[in-house]
């Protein structure tokens, strides 16, 4: 079958905050044209880089989210550039942009103008805070967005410095939600014929990362906080539970759960511990079939976790991964990018795709498209030599 | 005013966050979404996942269930009963899409796999979302997002360079998969509208999460370098950190070029910093980043985080206060976007539901109704929408079809 969005055209005038949106639409088969300022997007110089001998190095953080796009350079600071932009926007279904709010209008390229030429145009505007509101003109990179989205307040040791994920993720949250917004507007257009502006706030997009945590406040006036390698909020007693455990060669993620899967996991763990003579008698006698978590006290949790911690210190990440897969237990190793590259599951689903970057003399093992449609993985197409 | 997804209907056979989260978004924009549960084994978020309103456990008092299921219809069906299965098929026949997040293979064993569904509805879009995907050696493995965030590299990439990895709150990775799942469903629905063809989408939450890790995965593939957590530092900006303020609050600050750094030194009232040879240029600042951060912390310590954010922003410097969960409800920017929308729930009373990050100028989404109580819309959906006669409904009810 054809690709899902094969018949659509996308004009992608975004900076890093919107790169992923065009990448996703491109993954799904849309024809995406990336517009860059003269000399290329500044993020093309950002680390990490792929060395290409005597040619300029390629930024891997750029490449990650700009495959499946065609690239052109356009100087929007000139009238000729803006004229070309306006004529390109006539012929497109989606226009993606991350300019500061008001900038397109100031150039005479706001939605009202563009939609006169093209009433079906879907303009997707992605900014840190949205087109309106008291923070709309604030400067914000990933760090500021993650702070104001509340995400950082939940990561870090108790009372200590809040942490962001070391790689920028706010642009990715904004990018996925913007793609969802673009396609929601497309559904509206199919039934009405009318396009519209989609206003995306990266702050609110990143709030997705805190999941339902705000609900503790809303329902019960409990304000969840960061707790390092532990998790809270799963017990009615306020007790915390360990999530990350040191093992022989790194860390593993294991959480004591109730429910059918949790009870099975706990039983299997005790069997495994017993194989190494590391299961205390009282643990072997636990009645797992009625075990539930919400009522546990901190004392009970600490008692359970102590022998489990001693046991985990004796296993390796690989051993753990193989055992949990083999026995249907809950838990995973804390994987590095190297271990992800070596995961048999991803291999078994043809996740990786070898691509050749122009100017490179070897293949690059690229993480594949985000899903499989009718048995076919969304493919990665590398940009050809630039104009 | 017409809703963007008006006239679109979908059924969910799933529980927890990763499946139902998708339907919630679509329902906010006008799709009719029916969340199917078993009354004997309801959604796990109803039964064993706090918070419960006022800490009183109850099937219709679960905050996390409510969070992922507003604006939907809730029905119960016993899929192990032949009449229950038949009714489920009839729901699907009248629908445009189905979302399921059971363990791979379970739907087919129930007589409800893609092949079986397609026979009765050739244009159906089926999204199967699971931890590891529908195929591959570990496809059957069960799991939760709180743990999958570790397998997909996020835990390794958060925390101090010299410290342990950190837990990322809640089902983090499920939320990434929810967004990608929503995208896939919307794209397939558009394709369906244009061609009449259905689609089966196999979404692995693991692989969806890895989309966020693409750059470090490429770095390993290209250069063999294994990315590690590095606190709040950044390879481009400096300073780039989180600094303590008064009353246990925190403020982040980052400077992305020389001019911004100079503005920062002036705005901070620390002109000596810009003249200090340790911080004279980027490479020097990077070599002395710990000392630089200590000096900034000594200054922010006495400051109010909120005022500091406004003051630095007024000088065109990247800065922001770290919001707590409580503050997400008072942040004026979030409030201006009507992200939190109140609904009265029959058992939980008035409480807030969350809208997503995008708004459509012509067809804005909204929270349409509170999350359904268990089986709340059975009669409305089976009699009103599906056309089952009330007597027949009672009869089937007596046979345990809705239990």
Coordinates of N, CA, C and O in Angstrom, one line a residue, chain A residues 119-203:
Chain A
X119 N -6.7 28.9 1.0 CA -7.6 28.8 2.2 C -7.5 27.4 2.9 O -7.9 27.4 4.0
X120 N -6.9 26.4 2.3 CA -6.8 25.1 3.0 C -5.5 25.0 3.8 O -5.3 24.0 4.4
X121 N -4.7 26.1 3.8 CA -3.4 26.0 4.4 C -3.5 25.7 6.0 O -4.3 26.4 6.6
X122 N -2.7 24.8 6.4 CA -2.6 24.5 7.9 C -1.3 25.1 8.3 O -0.2 24.6 7.9
X123 N -1.4 26.1 9.1 CA -0.1 26.8 9.6 C 0.1 26.3 11.1 O -0.7 26.5 11.9
X124 N 1.2 25.5 11.3 CA 1.5 25.0 12.6 C 2.6 25.9 13.2 O 3.7 25.9 12.7
X125 N 2.2 26.6 14.2 CA 3.2 27.5 14.9 C 3.6 26.9 16.2 O 2.8 26.7 17.1
X126 N 4.9 26.7 16.3 CA 5.4 26.0 17.5 C 6.4 27.0 18.2 O 7.4 27.4 17.6
X127 N 6.1 27.3 19.4 CA 6.9 28.3 20.2 C 7.0 27.8 21.6 O 6.2 26.9 22.0
X128 N 7.9 28.3 22.4 CA 8.0 27.8 23.7 C 6.7 27.9 24.5 O 6.4 27.0 25.3
X129 N 6.0 29.0 24.3 CA 4.8 29.2 25.2 C 3.5 29.5 24.5 O 2.5 29.6 25.1
X130 N 3.6 29.5 23.1 CA 2.3 29.8 22.4 C 2.3 31.2 21.9 O 3.2 32.0 22.2
X131 N 1.3 31.5 21.1 CA 1.2 32.8 20.4 C 0.7 33.9 21.3 O 0.9 35.1 20.9
X132 N 0.1 33.6 22.4 CA -0.4 34.7 23.3 C 0.0 34.4 24.7 O 0.6 33.3 25.0
X133 N -0.4 35.3 25.6 CA -0.1 35.0 27.0 C 1.1 35.7 27.6 O 1.9 36.2 26.8
X134 N 1.2 35.8 28.9 CA 2.2 36.7 29.5 C 3.7 36.3 29.2 O 4.6 37.1 29.3
X135 N 3.9 35.0 28.9 CA 5.3 34.6 28.6 C 5.6 34.5 27.1 O 6.7 34.0 26.8
X136 N 4.7 34.9 26.3 CA 4.9 34.6 24.9 C 6.2 35.1 24.3 O 6.8 34.5 23.4
X137 N 6.8 36.2 24.9 CA 8.0 36.7 24.4 C 9.2 36.3 25.2 O 10.4 36.8 24.9
X138 N 9.0 35.4 26.1 CA 10.2 34.9 26.9 C 11.1 34.1 26.0 O 10.7 33.4 25.1
X139 N 12.4 34.2 26.4 CA 13.4 33.4 25.7 C 13.4 32.0 26.5 O 13.5 32.0 27.7
X140 N 13.4 31.0 25.7 CA 13.4 29.7 26.4 C 14.0 28.6 25.5 O 13.7 28.4 24.4
X141 N 15.0 27.9 26.1 CA 15.6 26.7 25.4 C 15.0 25.5 26.2 O 14.1 25.7 27.0
X142 N 15.5 24.4 25.9 CA 15.0 23.2 26.5 C 14.9 23.3 28.0 O 13.9 23.0 28.7
X143 N 16.0 23.9 28.6 CA 16.1 24.0 30.1 C 15.0 24.8 30.7 O 14.4 24.4 31.7
X144 N 14.7 25.9 30.1 CA 13.7 26.8 30.7 C 12.3 26.2 30.5 O 11.4 26.3 31.3
X145 N 12.1 25.5 29.3 CA 10.8 24.9 29.1 C 10.6 23.8 30.1 O 9.5 23.6 30.7
X146 N 11.6 22.9 30.3 CA 11.4 21.8 31.2 C 11.2 22.3 32.6 O 10.5 21.7 33.4
X147 N 11.8 23.5 33.0 CA 11.6 24.0 34.3 C 10.2 24.5 34.5 O 9.5 24.1 35.4
X148 N 9.7 25.3 33.5 CA 8.3 25.8 33.6 C 7.2 24.8 33.4 O 6.1 25.0 33.8
X149 N 7.6 23.6 32.8 CA 6.6 22.6 32.6 C 6.5 21.7 33.8 O 5.7 20.8 33.9
X150 N 7.4 22.0 34.8 CA 7.3 21.2 36.1 C 8.1 19.9 36.0 O 8.3 19.2 37.0
X151 N 8.6 19.5 34.9 CA 9.3 18.2 34.7 C 10.5 18.2 35.6 O 10.8 17.2 36.3
X152 N 11.3 19.3 35.7 CA 12.5 19.2 36.5 C 12.2 19.1 38.0 O 13.0 18.5 38.7
X153 N 11.1 19.6 38.4 CA 10.8 19.5 39.9 C 10.7 18.1 40.3 O 10.7 17.8 41.5
X154 N 10.5 17.1 39.4 CA 10.2 15.7 39.8 C 11.5 14.9 39.6 O 11.4 13.7 39.8
X155 N 12.6 15.5 39.1 CA 13.8 14.7 38.9 C 14.9 15.2 39.6 O 15.2 16.4 39.6
X156 N 15.6 14.4 40.4 CA 16.7 14.8 41.2 C 16.6 14.2 42.6 O 15.6 13.6 42.9
X157 N 17.6 14.4 43.4 CA 17.5 13.9 44.8 C 16.6 14.8 45.6 O 16.5 16.0 45.3
X158 N 16.1 14.2 46.6 CA 15.1 14.9 47.5 C 15.7 16.3 48.0 O 16.8 16.3 48.5
X159 N 15.0 17.3 47.7 CA 15.5 18.7 48.2 C 16.7 19.2 47.4 O 17.0 20.4 47.6
X160 N 17.3 18.4 46.6 CA 18.5 18.9 45.9 C 18.1 19.4 44.5 O 17.0 19.5 44.1
X161 N 19.2 19.8 43.7 CA 19.0 20.4 42.4 C 18.1 19.7 41.5 O 18.3 18.5 41.2
X162 N 17.0 20.3 41.0 CA 16.2 19.7 40.0 C 17.0 19.4 38.7 O 17.9 20.2 38.4
X163 N 16.6 18.3 38.0 CA 17.4 17.9 36.9 C 16.6 17.9 35.6 O 15.4 17.5 35.6
X164 N 17.3 18.2 34.5 CA 16.6 17.9 33.2 C 17.3 16.6 32.6 O 18.3 16.2 33.1
X165 N 16.6 16.1 31.6 CA 17.2 15.0 30.9 C 18.4 15.6 30.2 O 18.3 16.7 29.6
X166 N 19.6 14.9 30.2 CA 20.8 15.6 29.6 C 20.7 15.9 28.2 O 21.3 16.8 27.7
X167 N 19.8 15.2 27.4 CA 19.6 15.7 26.0 C 18.4 16.5 25.9 O 17.4 16.3 26.7
X168 N 18.3 17.5 25.0 CA 17.1 18.3 24.9 C 15.9 17.5 24.5 O 15.9 16.8 23.5
X169 N 14.9 17.5 25.4 CA 13.7 16.8 25.1 C 12.4 17.6 24.9 O 11.5 17.2 24.2
X170 N 12.4 18.9 25.4 CA 11.3 19.8 25.2 C 10.9 19.9 23.7 O 9.8 19.9 23.3
X171 N 12.0 20.1 22.8 CA 11.6 20.2 21.4 C 11.0 19.0 20.8 O 10.2 19.1 19.9
X172 N 11.3 17.9 21.5 CA 10.7 16.6 20.9 C 9.3 16.5 21.4 O 8.4 16.1 20.7
X173 N 9.0 16.8 22.7 CA 7.6 16.9 23.1 C 6.8 17.8 22.3 O 5.7 17.5 21.8
X174 N 7.4 19.0 22.0 CA 6.6 20.0 21.2 C 6.4 19.4 19.8 O 5.4 19.6 19.2
X175 N 7.5 18.8 19.3 CA 7.4 18.3 17.9 C 6.4 17.2 17.7 O 5.6 17.2 16.7
X176 N 6.3 16.3 18.6 CA 5.2 15.2 18.5 C 3.8 15.8 18.6 O 2.9 15.5 17.8
X177 N 3.6 16.6 19.6 CA 2.3 17.2 19.8 C 1.9 18.1 18.6 O 0.7 18.1 18.3
X178 N 2.9 18.8 18.1 CA 2.6 19.6 16.9 C 2.1 18.8 15.7 O 1.2 19.2 15.0
X179 N 2.7 17.6 15.6 CA 2.3 16.7 14.5 C 0.9 16.3 14.7 O 0.1 16.2 13.8
X180 N 0.6 16.0 15.9 CA -0.8 15.6 16.3 C -1.8 16.7 16.0 O -2.8 16.5 15.4
X181 N -1.4 17.9 16.3 CA -2.2 19.1 16.1 C -2.4 19.3 14.6 O -3.5 19.6 14.1
X182 N -1.3 19.1 13.8 CA -1.4 19.3 12.3 C -2.4 18.4 11.7 O -3.2 18.7 10.9
X183 N -2.3 17.1 12.2 CA -3.2 16.1 11.6 C -4.7 16.2 12.1 O -5.6 15.9 11.4
X184 N -4.8 16.8 13.3 CA -6.2 17.1 13.8 C -6.8 18.2 12.9 O -8.0 18.1 12.5
X185 N -6.0 19.2 12.6 CA -6.5 20.3 11.7 C -6.7 19.7 10.3 O -7.6 20.2 9.6
X186 N -6.0 18.7 9.9 CA -6.2 18.1 8.6 C -7.6 17.4 8.5 O -8.3 17.5 7.5
X187 N -8.0 16.8 9.6 CA -9.3 16.2 9.7 C -10.4 17.2 9.5 O -11.4 17.0 8.8
X188 N -10.2 18.4 10.2 CA -11.1 19.5 10.1 C -11.2 19.9 8.6 O -12.3 20.2 8.1
X189 N -10.0 20.0 8.0 CA -10.0 20.5 6.6 C -10.7 19.5 5.7 O -11.4 20.0 4.7
X190 N -10.6 18.2 5.9 CA -11.2 17.3 5.0 C -12.7 17.4 5.0 O -13.4 17.1 4.0
X191 N -13.3 17.8 6.2 CA -14.7 17.9 6.2 C -15.2 19.3 5.9 O -16.4 19.5 5.5
X192 N -14.4 20.3 6.0 CA -14.9 21.7 5.8 C -14.2 22.4 4.7 O -14.6 23.5 4.2
X193 N -13.0 21.9 4.2 CA -12.2 22.5 3.2 C -11.4 23.7 3.7 O -10.6 24.3 3.0
X194 N -11.5 24.0 5.0 CA -10.8 25.2 5.5 C -9.6 24.8 6.3 O -9.6 23.9 7.2
X195 N -8.5 25.5 6.1 CA -7.3 25.4 6.9 C -7.4 26.2 8.2 O -8.4 26.9 8.4
X196 N -6.4 26.3 9.0 CA -6.4 27.2 10.1 C -5.0 27.2 10.8 O -4.1 26.4 10.4
X197 N -4.8 28.0 11.8 CA -3.6 28.1 12.5 C -3.6 27.1 13.7 O -4.6 27.2 14.4
X198 N -2.6 26.3 13.9 CA -2.5 25.5 15.1 C -1.4 26.1 15.9 O -0.3 26.3 15.5
X199 N -1.8 26.4 17.2 CA -0.9 27.1 18.1 C -0.4 26.1 19.1 O -1.2 25.6 20.0
X200 N 0.9 25.8 19.1 CA 1.5 24.8 19.9 C 2.4 25.4 21.0 O 3.2 26.3 20.7
X201 N 2.2 25.0 22.2 CA 3.0 25.5 23.3 C 3.9 24.4 23.8 O 3.5 23.3 24.2
X202 N 5.3 24.6 23.7 CA 6.2 23.6 24.1 C 6.1 23.4 25.6 O 6.3 22.2 26.1
X203 N 5.8 24.4 26.3 CA 5.7 24.3 27.8 C 4.6 23.2 28.1 O 4.8 22.3 28.9

